[in-house]
DNA sequence: GTCTATATTAGGATAGAC
DNA sequence: GTCTATCCTAATATAGAC
């Protein structure tokens, strides 16, 4: 019942090519600025053909969301295993950011998009909640391990702020500087989020901050 | 050279009624979903009349931005006077949030809107930078006063996170729960932002946290 | 599955009378 | 300043041949 965009069939399937091209165009120009005709033109197929595969633009958007949801769920449901040290969670942030970047057209007009495709509303909301829950779970495990000296309500607030920052970091940075390279942008986002934990680390805070800055600089040259 | 939407002339001026109605509709349904014809219909004037006052929808948007920019600048350029204690800055947060809420249609599709109205791009970017600069200035004065135990780069990071959170808080909360009342939403946003300062307050942190929660509860009944 | 052709609609925008 | 009437354009969507 979900979309099979993976390696089930041999041929280059038009349906998948449509999704792929639509995604690229949406991300570049914004979903609102891209018409079905344009997608078809880029693919060098007829609009009629496109409509054979998708009932319309909304169906394409839903198809793309299927992919996004699947990938993001994989990331979010996997890592609830080993929190280790604070700095070991950065890899998940990276992956989430990359996922969001890949589907950034979606995040660039969330309210508009969700009320044009009401079926996506609950699904997106569940993803947001899941993201925040995972953040909270990680924070709590760090708290219980004595790494984070933070109160219970502090955890809730922090988890929410982190979830918000993850959601909008890429858009915010792109607004400030549209020419920013993806890698640098994501790297800085991870750094910004992790650096937020510093003041709750007590004595280890200084060491952590140093470590974090080294990590940050390491990719900045 | 700016828009005169204030009390300069006696009559109820159609131009202003257009702006006012457009703003209400944009906020409710999203800018993309509102046509010039619809605006005219709600106002009970003809589309032709609307086009007499504004070259088109983009001109209306720019007119609204003029108002927004003016108001937000007033707030942001005024307060650089007395930072006092941490908790005294909450009033500015309130006002900024209300301003953003009043023009939320704009924030709900920033990337799309800005590349449809390129003239607004540098203006909006300046506003974002100003917001972040003000946040930073306040944080620095608190730091210098010995209230905030935070490093120089810590201030930069914190100011950026705060600016981001201000920008997107309302949208984020509305996505989670569309029925949330404006007042509660803003109140919680102010609380969330201020609570972020707690861990840098050292010994006063506990007192501050308590004070903050009382402030939060006080409006929550 | 894919094409060509075309129907349908709606939004943006203007001309000219009042 | 305001209205009526109308045009233009572009996007969505479908029918029917290949």
XYZ file of C-alpha atoms in Angstrom, chain A residues 28-33 107-112 114-116 121 124-125 128 131-132 151 153 157 159-161 163-165 167-169 171-178 188 191-193 195-196 198-200 213, chain B residues 28-33 107-112 114-116 121 124-125 128 131-132 151 153 157 159-161 163-165 167-169 171-178 188 191-193 195-196 198-200 213:
102
model
C 14.784 24.403 -6.945
C 11.833 26.611 -7.781
C 9.333 25.910 -5.060
C 6.365 23.612 -5.426
C 3.952 26.442 -6.238
C 6.079 27.584 -9.171
C 9.465 22.463 4.529
C 9.566 25.687 2.571
C 5.808 26.119 2.610
C 4.545 23.740 5.234
C 1.276 25.439 6.190
C 0.279 25.993 2.570
C -0.556 20.801 4.398
C -3.785 22.522 3.846
C -3.706 21.762 0.152
C -1.561 16.702 7.812
C 3.325 15.050 9.100
C 2.186 15.824 12.586
C 7.033 15.940 14.132
C 11.070 13.567 16.173
C 10.460 15.395 19.403
C 15.316 19.134 35.224
C 10.576 20.168 32.511
C 11.489 22.440 26.737
C 13.430 18.692 23.243
C 10.857 21.006 21.761
C 13.406 23.674 20.916
C 12.752 19.731 17.264
C 11.890 23.213 16.094
C 15.460 24.007 15.201
C 12.642 21.613 11.336
C 13.610 25.112 10.276
C 17.383 25.345 10.368
C 15.192 27.205 5.636
C 16.459 29.831 8.039
C 20.030 29.599 6.812
C 18.947 29.589 3.201
C 17.043 32.804 3.771
C 20.087 34.441 5.280
C 22.350 33.259 2.507
C 20.870 31.446 -0.487
C 26.800 24.238 11.250
C 27.098 22.194 15.769
C 24.517 24.755 16.803
C 22.191 22.126 18.214
C 26.442 23.356 21.483
C 23.125 24.018 23.143
C 27.067 22.639 26.832
C 25.784 24.556 29.860
C 24.063 21.491 31.273
C 34.639 23.234 18.389
C -6.626 32.796 7.220
C -6.256 30.962 3.941
C -2.659 31.507 2.961
C -1.517 34.072 0.435
C -1.397 31.581 -2.414
C -5.045 30.663 -1.910
C 6.142 33.721 7.610
C 4.078 30.776 6.471
C 5.710 30.664 3.063
C 8.824 32.774 3.339
C 10.962 31.223 0.625
C 8.119 31.206 -1.883
C 10.525 36.180 -1.204
C 11.302 34.802 -4.534
C 8.026 36.008 -5.931
C 14.342 39.897 -0.143
C 13.487 40.970 4.989
C 17.064 39.864 5.337
C 16.307 39.170 10.331
C 16.575 40.942 15.115
C 19.603 38.784 15.681
C 31.417 32.715 26.249
C 30.963 32.400 20.726
C 25.193 30.810 18.836
C 21.487 34.805 19.567
C 21.105 32.900 16.348
C 19.029 30.177 17.944
C 16.330 34.598 16.301
C 15.400 31.352 14.605
C 12.984 30.404 17.325
C 10.910 33.472 13.463
C 9.283 30.079 13.449
C 7.699 29.517 16.840
C 4.263 28.448 12.640
C 5.665 25.449 14.462
C 3.028 25.555 17.180
C 0.250 26.103 14.686
C 1.341 23.009 12.800
C 1.243 20.957 15.967
C -2.148 22.289 16.970
C -4.042 24.594 14.600
C 4.484 29.775 25.801
C 8.582 31.204 28.221
C 10.422 28.741 26.029
C 12.903 31.351 24.865
C 13.918 29.388 29.909
C 16.782 28.775 27.546
C 18.511 29.358 32.809
C 21.620 27.176 32.702
C 23.883 30.167 32.137
C 7.593 29.208 35.979
